[in-house]
Amino acid sequence: MLQLEGLGKNFGGLPALDKVSFTLPQGRVTALIGPNGAGKSTLINCLTGILTPDQGSINFQGQNIVAWPAHAIAKLGIQRTFQNLRLFPRLSVLDNVLTGLICASRQSIFMAMLRLPSLRHEERNLKLRALEALDLFGLTDKAQWPAAILAYGDKKRVELARAIVSKPALLLLDEPVAGLNAQETRAVSEELQNLRRMGHTILVVEHDMDLVMTVADQVVVLDSGSLIAAGTPEQVQHNPLVLEAYLGRMEATA
Ligand SMILES: Nc1ncnc2c1ncn2[C@@H]1O[C@H](COP(=O)(O)OP(=O)(O)OP(=O)(O)O)[C@@H](O)[C@H]1O
Ligand SMILES: [Mg+2]
C-alpha cells in the first residue's frame, strides 16, 4: 500500500529522519515506536504533506506523493490524528466528526447556498455516516455536546472518529492513548482491534508497549531519525538495539 524509500528530513542541519525505508502492507497494523525525539511525528508529518521531506520517496498506491500538498494527500484517503488534540472546541462532537467528511462532499459552496434538495439529501447521508463513526467509539450519547466539555479520553476518541469517518485508505495515529488511564487505554485498544478486523491499514505511533503488542502486526523502530529495527512485535521486543535505545534513554533521564 505504501513504501517509504530513503526518507530524510533535516531541521537546521540536524537530521530528524535519516534514510528511512519501510513498507506498510494493506490491511495490517504497523506500530512505529522509538524514544522521544526519534522522528516519529516528523515521519507522520512528511506522510501527510505537513512537512516536505528533503530526500527520498513516498509511494502510495503506485504514485510518488512526496511534496504533494496536504489537501491533495488527504483526498487520496490518508487521514491522521494528532499527538496534541486538534478539535474545534465550540463545535459539537457531531460537527467535529463531520469536518472529516468535508473532502467527501460533492457539493460546491455555490450549490450549498442554493440549498437544493440534493444537498439536503447529502447532508442527511453525511450525518448518518458521522453518527456511525461516533457509535464505533461509544460517543453517540454525546453527539450534541460541545467538544470543549468532553473528558480528555473522549476528546481523543472524537479525533479517532473524525479520522475514520471518511473510510480512509490509510490511517495514521500519533499516540492515540497518550494521557489516558489504564481503563481508557484498554477501551481504545479494543477499538483499534475492531478497526483492524474491519480491514483498515493503520500506522500507529505509540509508547504503550502493551497496546503495541496487542494491536500491531509489525513494528518499526526509529532512534535519532534512523530505522534501527523492523519485524513482528516479538522479534522487536527482544532486539538488543531496541532495548539499548530505550534503556539508554531511561539511564539518561534517571
Ligand atoms: N518544526 C521543527 N523544527 C525544528 N526541529 C524540529 C521540528 N519538529 C521536530 N523537530 C526535531 O526533530 C526531532 C524529531 O522530533 P519528533 O517530534 O518527530 O519526535 P517524536 O519521535 O515524535 O518524539 P515524541 O515521542 O516526543 O513525540 C526532535 O529532535 C525535534 O526537536
Ligand atoms: Mg511525536
PDB file of C-alpha atoms and ligand atoms in Angstrom:
ATOM      1  CA  MET A   1       0.000   0.000   0.000  1.00  0.00           C
ATOM      2  CA  LEU A   2       2.743   2.467   0.952  1.00  0.00           C
ATOM      3  CA  GLN A   3       6.519   2.345   0.534  1.00  0.00           C
ATOM      4  CA  LEU A   4       8.996   4.788   2.044  1.00  0.00           C
ATOM      5  CA  GLU A   5      12.405   4.869   0.340  1.00  0.00           C
ATOM      6  CA  GLY A   6      15.349   6.726   1.837  1.00  0.00           C
ATOM      7  CA  LEU A   7      13.187   9.356   3.518  1.00  0.00           C
ATOM      8  CA  GLY A   8      15.178  12.235   5.007  1.00  0.00           C
ATOM      9  CA  LYS A   9      14.247  15.435   6.827  1.00  0.00           C
ATOM     10  CA  ASN A  10      16.606  17.944   8.441  1.00  0.00           C
ATOM     11  CA  PHE A  11      15.880  20.751  10.882  1.00  0.00           C
ATOM     12  CA  GLY A  12      18.649  23.356  10.953  1.00  0.00           C
ATOM     13  CA  GLY A  13      21.162  20.851   9.614  1.00  0.00           C
ATOM     14  CA  LEU A  14      20.264  18.148  12.156  1.00  0.00           C
ATOM     15  CA  PRO A  15      18.615  15.028  10.731  1.00  0.00           C
ATOM     16  CA  ALA A  16      15.172  14.287  12.233  1.00  0.00           C
ATOM     17  CA  LEU A  17      14.794  11.470   9.666  1.00  0.00           C
ATOM     18  CA  ASP A  18      17.785   9.803   8.039  1.00  0.00           C
ATOM     19  CA  LYS A  19      17.301   7.442   5.051  1.00  0.00           C
ATOM     20  CA  VAL A  20      14.199   5.768   6.467  1.00  0.00           C
ATOM     21  CA  SER A  21      12.758   2.934   4.353  1.00  0.00           C
ATOM     22  CA  PHE A  22       9.903   0.558   5.157  1.00  0.00           C
ATOM     23  CA  THR A  23       6.605  -0.688   3.780  1.00  0.00           C
ATOM     24  CA  LEU A  24       3.064  -0.544   5.128  1.00  0.00           C
ATOM     25  CA  PRO A  25       1.149  -3.628   3.989  1.00  0.00           C
ATOM     26  CA  GLN A  26      -2.536  -3.272   3.117  1.00  0.00           C
ATOM     27  CA  GLY A  27      -4.998  -4.286   5.832  1.00  0.00           C
ATOM     28  CA  ARG A  28      -2.288  -4.502   8.505  1.00  0.00           C
ATOM     29  CA  VAL A  29      -1.464  -2.517  11.604  1.00  0.00           C
ATOM     30  CA  THR A  30       2.112  -1.234  11.779  1.00  0.00           C
ATOM     31  CA  ALA A  31       3.368   0.297  15.018  1.00  0.00           C
ATOM     32  CA  LEU A  32       6.051   2.984  14.861  1.00  0.00           C
ATOM     33  CA  ILE A  33       7.961   3.179  18.129  1.00  0.00           C
ATOM     34  CA  GLY A  34      11.103   4.873  19.429  1.00  0.00           C
ATOM     35  CA  PRO A  35      12.303   7.151  22.223  1.00  0.00           C
ATOM     36  CA  ASN A  36      11.228  10.805  22.483  1.00  0.00           C
ATOM     37  CA  GLY A  37      12.625  12.876  19.641  1.00  0.00           C
ATOM     38  CA  ALA A  38      13.216   9.789  17.444  1.00  0.00           C
ATOM     39  CA  GLY A  39      11.393  11.380  14.480  1.00  0.00           C
ATOM     40  CA  LYS A  40       8.024   9.594  14.692  1.00  0.00           C
ATOM     41  CA  SER A  41       5.800  12.669  14.439  1.00  0.00           C
ATOM     42  CA  THR A  42       8.108  14.126  11.776  1.00  0.00           C
ATOM     43  CA  LEU A  43       7.545  10.972   9.734  1.00  0.00           C
ATOM     44  CA  ILE A  44       3.750  11.306  10.022  1.00  0.00           C
ATOM     45  CA  ASN A  45       4.013  14.979   9.090  1.00  0.00           C
ATOM     46  CA  CYS A  46       6.020  14.024   5.973  1.00  0.00           C
ATOM     47  CA  LEU A  47       3.448  11.366   5.020  1.00  0.00           C
ATOM     48  CA  THR A  48       0.572  13.853   5.294  1.00  0.00           C
ATOM     49  CA  GLY A  49       2.247  16.740   3.448  1.00  0.00           C
ATOM     50  CA  ILE A  50       2.536  18.991   6.510  1.00  0.00           C
ATOM     51  CA  LEU A  51       6.322  18.764   6.085  1.00  0.00           C
ATOM     52  CA  THR A  52       8.209  18.267   2.822  1.00  0.00           C
ATOM     53  CA  PRO A  53      10.971  15.650   3.094  1.00  0.00           C
ATOM     54  CA  ASP A  54      14.463  16.698   1.975  1.00  0.00           C
ATOM     55  CA  GLN A  55      15.263  13.293   0.452  1.00  0.00           C
ATOM     56  CA  GLY A  56      13.529  10.100  -0.572  1.00  0.00           C
ATOM     57  CA  SER A  57      10.218   8.971  -1.985  1.00  0.00           C
ATOM     58  CA  ILE A  58       6.800   8.004  -0.640  1.00  0.00           C
ATOM     59  CA  ASN A  59       4.955   5.620  -2.920  1.00  0.00           C
ATOM     60  CA  PHE A  60       1.266   5.341  -2.214  1.00  0.00           C
ATOM     61  CA  GLN A  61      -0.803   3.041  -4.413  1.00  0.00           C
ATOM     62  CA  GLY A  62       1.671   3.415  -7.270  1.00  0.00           C
ATOM     63  CA  GLN A  63       2.269   7.205  -7.127  1.00  0.00           C
ATOM     64  CA  ASN A  64       5.165   9.123  -5.590  1.00  0.00           C
ATOM     65  CA  ILE A  65       3.384  11.602  -3.331  1.00  0.00           C
ATOM     66  CA  VAL A  66       6.485  13.326  -1.954  1.00  0.00           C
ATOM     67  CA  ALA A  67       5.968  17.111  -1.857  1.00  0.00           C
ATOM     68  CA  TRP A  68       2.261  16.824  -2.632  1.00  0.00           C
ATOM     69  CA  PRO A  69       0.242  19.410  -0.691  1.00  0.00           C
ATOM     70  CA  ALA A  70      -1.608  18.210   2.420  1.00  0.00           C
ATOM     71  CA  HIS A  71      -5.096  18.637   0.900  1.00  0.00           C
ATOM     72  CA  ALA A  72      -4.164  16.502  -2.141  1.00  0.00           C
ATOM     73  CA  ILE A  73      -2.811  13.764   0.124  1.00  0.00           C
ATOM     74  CA  ALA A  74      -5.981  13.871   2.266  1.00  0.00           C
ATOM     75  CA  LYS A  75      -8.037  13.472  -0.923  1.00  0.00           C
ATOM     76  CA  LEU A  76      -6.155  10.239  -1.695  1.00  0.00           C
ATOM     77  CA  GLY A  77      -7.569   8.847   1.549  1.00  0.00           C
ATOM     78  CA  ILE A  78      -4.704   9.336   4.008  1.00  0.00           C
ATOM     79  CA  GLN A  79      -6.114  10.568   7.317  1.00  0.00           C
ATOM     80  CA  ARG A  80      -4.478  11.170  10.679  1.00  0.00           C
ATOM     81  CA  THR A  81      -4.890  12.076  14.320  1.00  0.00           C
ATOM     82  CA  PHE A  82      -2.560  14.472  16.138  1.00  0.00           C
ATOM     83  CA  GLN A  83      -0.306  13.900  19.142  1.00  0.00           C
ATOM     84  CA  ASN A  84      -1.766  17.106  20.604  1.00  0.00           C
ATOM     85  CA  LEU A  85      -5.531  17.303  20.203  1.00  0.00           C
ATOM     86  CA  ARG A  86      -6.813  19.455  17.354  1.00  0.00           C
ATOM     87  CA  LEU A  87     -10.573  19.656  17.807  1.00  0.00           C
ATOM     88  CA  PHE A  88     -12.856  22.646  17.251  1.00  0.00           C
ATOM     89  CA  PRO A  89     -13.801  23.265  20.915  1.00  0.00           C
ATOM     90  CA  ARG A  90     -17.041  25.179  20.279  1.00  0.00           C
ATOM     91  CA  LEU A  91     -18.394  22.825  17.630  1.00  0.00           C
ATOM     92  CA  SER A  92     -20.464  19.843  18.697  1.00  0.00           C
ATOM     93  CA  VAL A  93     -18.928  16.384  18.738  1.00  0.00           C
ATOM     94  CA  LEU A  94     -21.007  15.532  15.656  1.00  0.00           C
ATOM     95  CA  ASP A  95     -19.864  18.631  13.752  1.00  0.00           C
ATOM     96  CA  ASN A  96     -16.244  17.908  14.620  1.00  0.00           C
ATOM     97  CA  VAL A  97     -16.627  14.460  13.055  1.00  0.00           C
ATOM     98  CA  LEU A  98     -18.457  15.958  10.057  1.00  0.00           C
ATOM     99  CA  THR A  99     -15.370  18.071   9.313  1.00  0.00           C
ATOM    100  CA  GLY A 100     -13.689  14.770   8.486  1.00  0.00           C
ATOM    101  CA  LEU A 101     -16.133  14.418   5.600  1.00  0.00           C
ATOM    102  CA  ILE A 102     -15.642  17.834   4.010  1.00  0.00           C
ATOM    103  CA  CYS A 103     -13.440  16.307   1.311  1.00  0.00           C
ATOM    104  CA  ALA A 104     -16.124  13.675   0.676  1.00  0.00           C
ATOM    105  CA  SER A 105     -18.884  16.209  -0.072  1.00  0.00           C
ATOM    106  CA  ARG A 106     -19.656  16.617  -3.743  1.00  0.00           C
ATOM    107  CA  GLN A 107     -21.451  19.934  -3.304  1.00  0.00           C
ATOM    108  CA  SER A 108     -19.840  23.285  -4.095  1.00  0.00           C
ATOM    109  CA  ILE A 109     -20.319  26.284  -1.812  1.00  0.00           C
ATOM    110  CA  PHE A 110     -22.491  27.847  -4.534  1.00  0.00           C
ATOM    111  CA  MET A 111     -24.805  24.831  -4.546  1.00  0.00           C
ATOM    112  CA  ALA A 112     -24.856  24.868  -0.740  1.00  0.00           C
ATOM    113  CA  MET A 113     -26.105  28.481  -0.836  1.00  0.00           C
ATOM    114  CA  LEU A 114     -28.999  27.441  -3.088  1.00  0.00           C
ATOM    115  CA  ARG A 115     -29.998  24.738  -0.550  1.00  0.00           C
ATOM    116  CA  LEU A 116     -31.091  22.331  -3.271  1.00  0.00           C
ATOM    117  CA  PRO A 117     -32.909  19.128  -2.260  1.00  0.00           C
ATOM    118  CA  SER A 118     -29.878  17.127  -3.414  1.00  0.00           C
ATOM    119  CA  LEU A 119     -27.833  18.996  -0.798  1.00  0.00           C
ATOM    120  CA  ARG A 120     -30.296  18.238   1.993  1.00  0.00           C
ATOM    121  CA  HIS A 121     -30.207  14.579   0.958  1.00  0.00           C
ATOM    122  CA  GLU A 122     -26.421  14.587   1.009  1.00  0.00           C
ATOM    123  CA  GLU A 123     -26.349  16.356   4.391  1.00  0.00           C
ATOM    124  CA  ARG A 124     -28.524  13.594   5.819  1.00  0.00           C
ATOM    125  CA  ASN A 125     -26.168  10.955   4.412  1.00  0.00           C
ATOM    126  CA  LEU A 126     -23.051  12.618   5.782  1.00  0.00           C
ATOM    127  CA  LYS A 127     -24.710  12.960   9.185  1.00  0.00           C
ATOM    128  CA  LEU A 128     -25.601   9.273   9.215  1.00  0.00           C
ATOM    129  CA  ARG A 129     -22.002   8.382   8.410  1.00  0.00           C
ATOM    130  CA  ALA A 130     -20.751  10.657  11.202  1.00  0.00           C
ATOM    131  CA  LEU A 131     -23.190   9.064  13.670  1.00  0.00           C
ATOM    132  CA  GLU A 132     -21.987   5.592  12.635  1.00  0.00           C
ATOM    133  CA  ALA A 133     -18.392   6.648  13.335  1.00  0.00           C
ATOM    134  CA  LEU A 134     -19.413   8.043  16.743  1.00  0.00           C
ATOM    135  CA  ASP A 135     -21.162   4.777  17.522  1.00  0.00           C
ATOM    136  CA  LEU A 136     -17.922   2.829  16.907  1.00  0.00           C
ATOM    137  CA  PHE A 137     -16.294   4.838  19.692  1.00  0.00           C
ATOM    138  CA  GLY A 138     -19.240   4.855  22.108  1.00  0.00           C
ATOM    139  CA  LEU A 139     -19.908   8.577  21.624  1.00  0.00           C
ATOM    140  CA  THR A 140     -23.499   8.503  20.321  1.00  0.00           C
ATOM    141  CA  ASP A 141     -24.945   9.992  23.534  1.00  0.00           C
ATOM    142  CA  LYS A 142     -22.544  12.918  23.392  1.00  0.00           C
ATOM    143  CA  ALA A 143     -23.082  13.823  19.714  1.00  0.00           C
ATOM    144  CA  GLN A 144     -24.562  17.233  20.523  1.00  0.00           C
ATOM    145  CA  TRP A 145     -22.142  18.154  23.316  1.00  0.00           C
ATOM    146  CA  PRO A 146     -19.632  20.921  22.594  1.00  0.00           C
ATOM    147  CA  ALA A 147     -16.250  19.210  22.177  1.00  0.00           C
ATOM    148  CA  ALA A 148     -14.729  21.534  24.802  1.00  0.00           C
ATOM    149  CA  ILE A 149     -16.603  19.919  27.714  1.00  0.00           C
ATOM    150  CA  LEU A 150     -15.613  16.319  26.950  1.00  0.00           C
ATOM    151  CA  ALA A 151     -13.188  14.437  29.175  1.00  0.00           C
ATOM    152  CA  TYR A 152      -9.713  14.050  27.662  1.00  0.00           C
ATOM    153  CA  GLY A 153     -10.250  10.384  26.760  1.00  0.00           C
ATOM    154  CA  ASP A 154     -13.420  11.206  24.820  1.00  0.00           C
ATOM    155  CA  LYS A 155     -11.650  14.048  23.001  1.00  0.00           C
ATOM    156  CA  LYS A 156      -9.043  11.553  21.791  1.00  0.00           C
ATOM    157  CA  ARG A 157     -11.917   9.345  20.598  1.00  0.00           C
ATOM    158  CA  VAL A 158     -13.558  12.201  18.682  1.00  0.00           C
ATOM    159  CA  GLU A 159     -10.259  12.620  16.820  1.00  0.00           C
ATOM    160  CA  LEU A 160     -10.286   8.913  16.001  1.00  0.00           C
ATOM    161  CA  ALA A 161     -13.908   9.090  14.805  1.00  0.00           C
ATOM    162  CA  ARG A 162     -13.096  12.123  12.640  1.00  0.00           C
ATOM    163  CA  ALA A 163     -10.103  10.319  11.136  1.00  0.00           C
ATOM    164  CA  ILE A 164     -12.022   7.165  10.177  1.00  0.00           C
ATOM    165  CA  VAL A 165     -15.369   8.676   9.140  1.00  0.00           C
ATOM    166  CA  SER A 166     -14.292   9.095   5.508  1.00  0.00           C
ATOM    167  CA  LYS A 167     -13.243   5.407   5.422  1.00  0.00           C
ATOM    168  CA  PRO A 168      -9.626   6.331   4.639  1.00  0.00           C
ATOM    169  CA  ALA A 169      -7.337   4.004   2.719  1.00  0.00           C
ATOM    170  CA  LEU A 170      -4.606   4.669   5.268  1.00  0.00           C
ATOM    171  CA  LEU A 171      -4.948   5.817   8.860  1.00  0.00           C
ATOM    172  CA  LEU A 172      -2.045   7.451  10.719  1.00  0.00           C
ATOM    173  CA  LEU A 173      -2.433   7.702  14.501  1.00  0.00           C
ATOM    174  CA  ASP A 174       0.041   9.751  16.559  1.00  0.00           C
ATOM    175  CA  GLU A 175      -0.054   8.447  20.157  1.00  0.00           C
ATOM    176  CA  PRO A 176      -3.783   7.648  20.427  1.00  0.00           C
ATOM    177  CA  VAL A 177      -3.609   6.627  24.100  1.00  0.00           C
ATOM    178  CA  ALA A 178      -1.107   9.196  25.416  1.00  0.00           C
ATOM    179  CA  GLY A 179      -2.502  10.690  28.631  1.00  0.00           C
ATOM    180  CA  LEU A 180      -5.268   8.089  29.024  1.00  0.00           C
ATOM    181  CA  ASN A 181      -5.677   5.974  32.166  1.00  0.00           C
ATOM    182  CA  ALA A 182      -5.415   2.171  32.091  1.00  0.00           C
ATOM    183  CA  GLN A 183      -9.150   1.628  31.609  1.00  0.00           C
ATOM    184  CA  GLU A 184      -9.429   4.188  28.792  1.00  0.00           C
ATOM    185  CA  THR A 185      -6.317   2.720  27.166  1.00  0.00           C
ATOM    186  CA  ARG A 186      -7.906  -0.757  27.178  1.00  0.00           C
ATOM    187  CA  ALA A 187     -11.051   0.642  25.569  1.00  0.00           C
ATOM    188  CA  VAL A 188      -9.102   2.388  22.789  1.00  0.00           C
ATOM    189  CA  SER A 189      -7.005  -0.754  22.318  1.00  0.00           C
ATOM    190  CA  GLU A 190     -10.214  -2.727  21.714  1.00  0.00           C
ATOM    191  CA  GLU A 191     -11.481  -0.045  19.330  1.00  0.00           C
ATOM    192  CA  LEU A 192      -8.227  -0.242  17.356  1.00  0.00           C
ATOM    193  CA  GLN A 193      -8.540  -4.033  17.214  1.00  0.00           C
ATOM    194  CA  ASN A 194     -12.036  -3.518  15.778  1.00  0.00           C
ATOM    195  CA  LEU A 195     -10.653  -1.209  13.086  1.00  0.00           C
ATOM    196  CA  ARG A 196      -8.043  -3.843  12.281  1.00  0.00           C
ATOM    197  CA  ARG A 197     -10.741  -6.534  11.957  1.00  0.00           C
ATOM    198  CA  MET A 198     -12.626  -4.172   9.633  1.00  0.00           C
ATOM    199  CA  GLY A 199      -9.556  -4.242   7.358  1.00  0.00           C
ATOM    200  CA  HIS A 200      -8.155  -0.751   7.959  1.00  0.00           C
ATOM    201  CA  THR A 201      -4.498  -0.137   7.094  1.00  0.00           C
ATOM    202  CA  ILE A 202      -3.010   1.681  10.076  1.00  0.00           C
ATOM    203  CA  LEU A 203       0.295   3.205  11.136  1.00  0.00           C
ATOM    204  CA  VAL A 204       0.190   3.868  14.866  1.00  0.00           C
ATOM    205  CA  VAL A 205       2.843   5.782  16.790  1.00  0.00           C
ATOM    206  CA  GLU A 206       2.719   4.639  20.383  1.00  0.00           C
ATOM    207  CA  HIS A 207       4.824   4.403  23.548  1.00  0.00           C
ATOM    208  CA  ASP A 208       2.423   1.992  25.291  1.00  0.00           C
ATOM    209  CA  MET A 209       4.088  -1.376  24.627  1.00  0.00           C
ATOM    210  CA  ASP A 210       1.080  -3.432  25.792  1.00  0.00           C
ATOM    211  CA  LEU A 211      -1.028  -1.721  23.141  1.00  0.00           C
ATOM    212  CA  VAL A 212       1.693  -2.208  20.515  1.00  0.00           C
ATOM    213  CA  MET A 213       1.956  -5.919  21.354  1.00  0.00           C
ATOM    214  CA  THR A 214      -1.824  -6.326  21.196  1.00  0.00           C
ATOM    215  CA  VAL A 215      -2.727  -4.442  18.021  1.00  0.00           C
ATOM    216  CA  ALA A 216       0.370  -4.472  15.779  1.00  0.00           C
ATOM    217  CA  ASP A 217       1.148  -6.979  13.013  1.00  0.00           C
ATOM    218  CA  GLN A 218       4.583  -5.432  12.506  1.00  0.00           C
ATOM    219  CA  VAL A 219       6.701  -2.915  14.390  1.00  0.00           C
ATOM    220  CA  VAL A 220       9.262  -0.452  13.046  1.00  0.00           C
ATOM    221  CA  VAL A 221      11.656   1.296  15.425  1.00  0.00           C
ATOM    222  CA  LEU A 222      13.221   4.728  14.967  1.00  0.00           C
ATOM    223  CA  ASP A 223      16.059   6.093  17.059  1.00  0.00           C
ATOM    224  CA  SER A 224      17.544   9.544  16.414  1.00  0.00           C
ATOM    225  CA  GLY A 225      15.935   9.598  12.963  1.00  0.00           C
ATOM    226  CA  SER A 226      17.258   6.198  11.822  1.00  0.00           C
ATOM    227  CA  LEU A 227      15.384   2.953  11.423  1.00  0.00           C
ATOM    228  CA  ILE A 228      17.082   0.557  13.859  1.00  0.00           C
ATOM    229  CA  ALA A 229      14.730  -2.454  13.708  1.00  0.00           C
ATOM    230  CA  ALA A 230      11.648  -3.854  11.980  1.00  0.00           C
ATOM    231  CA  GLY A 231       9.768  -7.107  12.442  1.00  0.00           C
ATOM    232  CA  THR A 232       6.995  -8.811  14.378  1.00  0.00           C
ATOM    233  CA  PRO A 233       6.237  -7.420  17.863  1.00  0.00           C
ATOM    234  CA  GLU A 234       8.048 -10.409  19.438  1.00  0.00           C
ATOM    235  CA  GLN A 235      11.150 -10.003  17.260  1.00  0.00           C
ATOM    236  CA  VAL A 236      11.411  -6.299  18.008  1.00  0.00           C
ATOM    237  CA  GLN A 237      10.782  -6.739  21.732  1.00  0.00           C
ATOM    238  CA  HIS A 238      13.886  -8.932  22.024  1.00  0.00           C
ATOM    239  CA  ASN A 239      16.108  -6.938  19.664  1.00  0.00           C
ATOM    240  CA  PRO A 240      19.213  -5.749  21.589  1.00  0.00           C
ATOM    241  CA  LEU A 241      19.405  -2.486  19.580  1.00  0.00           C
ATOM    242  CA  VAL A 242      15.841  -1.631  20.605  1.00  0.00           C
ATOM    243  CA  LEU A 243      16.460  -2.442  24.261  1.00  0.00           C
ATOM    244  CA  GLU A 244      19.570  -0.282  24.173  1.00  0.00           C
ATOM    245  CA  ALA A 245      17.715   2.657  22.578  1.00  0.00           C
ATOM    246  CA  TYR A 246      15.083   2.569  25.325  1.00  0.00           C
ATOM    247  CA  LEU A 247      17.422   1.726  28.228  1.00  0.00           C
ATOM    248  CA  GLY A 248      19.850   4.425  27.117  1.00  0.00           C
ATOM    249  CA  ARG A 249      17.035   6.926  27.354  1.00  0.00           C
ATOM    250  CA  MET A 250      15.995   5.680  30.806  1.00  0.00           C
ATOM    251  CA  GLU A 251      19.577   5.973  32.089  1.00  0.00           C
ATOM    252  CA  ALA A 252      19.882   9.475  30.642  1.00  0.00           C
ATOM    253  CA  THR A 253      16.712  10.616  32.433  1.00  0.00           C
ATOM    254  CA  ALA A 254      17.492   8.791  35.743  1.00  0.00           C
TER     255      ALA A 254
HETATM  256  N1  LIG B   1       9.340  22.001  13.364  1.00  0.00           N
HETATM  257  C1  LIG B   1      10.508  21.633  13.888  1.00  0.00           C
HETATM  258  N2  LIG B   1      11.583  22.478  13.892  1.00  0.00           N
HETATM  259  C2  LIG B   1      12.784  22.108  14.395  1.00  0.00           C
HETATM  260  N3  LIG B   1      13.019  20.887  14.919  1.00  0.00           N
HETATM  261  C3  LIG B   1      12.001  20.016  14.956  1.00  0.00           C
HETATM  262  C4  LIG B   1      10.700  20.331  14.441  1.00  0.00           C
HETATM  263  N4  LIG B   1       9.888  19.252  14.610  1.00  0.00           N
HETATM  264  C5  LIG B   1      10.648  18.306  15.199  1.00  0.00           C
HETATM  265  N5  LIG B   1      11.896  18.756  15.401  1.00  0.00           N
HETATM  266  C6  LIG B   1      13.022  17.979  15.984  1.00  0.00           C
HETATM  267  O1  LIG B   1      13.112  16.768  15.266  1.00  0.00           O
HETATM  268  C7  LIG B   1      13.375  15.670  16.133  1.00  0.00           C
HETATM  269  C8  LIG B   1      12.242  14.632  15.992  1.00  0.00           C
HETATM  270  O2  LIG B   1      11.059  15.166  16.564  1.00  0.00           O
HETATM  271  P1  LIG B   1       9.664  14.386  16.523  1.00  0.00           P
HETATM  272  O3  LIG B   1       8.647  15.313  17.084  1.00  0.00           O
HETATM  273  O4  LIG B   1       9.454  13.846  15.162  1.00  0.00           O
HETATM  274  O5  LIG B   1       9.953  13.189  17.543  1.00  0.00           O
HETATM  275  P2  LIG B   1       8.958  12.071  18.104  1.00  0.00           P
HETATM  276  O6  LIG B   1       9.609  10.761  17.813  1.00  0.00           O
HETATM  277  O7  LIG B   1       7.593  12.299  17.598  1.00  0.00           O
HETATM  278  O8  LIG B   1       9.046  12.351  19.681  1.00  0.00           O
HETATM  279  P3  LIG B   1       7.902  12.220  20.833  1.00  0.00           P
HETATM  280  O9  LIG B   1       7.892  10.780  21.258  1.00  0.00           O
HETATM  281  O10 LIG B   1       8.441  13.106  21.922  1.00  0.00           O
HETATM  282  O11 LIG B   1       6.610  12.698  20.273  1.00  0.00           O
HETATM  283  C9  LIG B   1      13.497  16.250  17.534  1.00  0.00           C
HETATM  284  O12 LIG B   1      14.870  16.464  17.795  1.00  0.00           O
HETATM  285  C10 LIG B   1      12.754  17.569  17.430  1.00  0.00           C
HETATM  286  O13 LIG B   1      13.275  18.504  18.339  1.00  0.00           O
HETATM  287 MG    MG B   2       5.799  12.732  18.465  1.00  0.00          MG
END
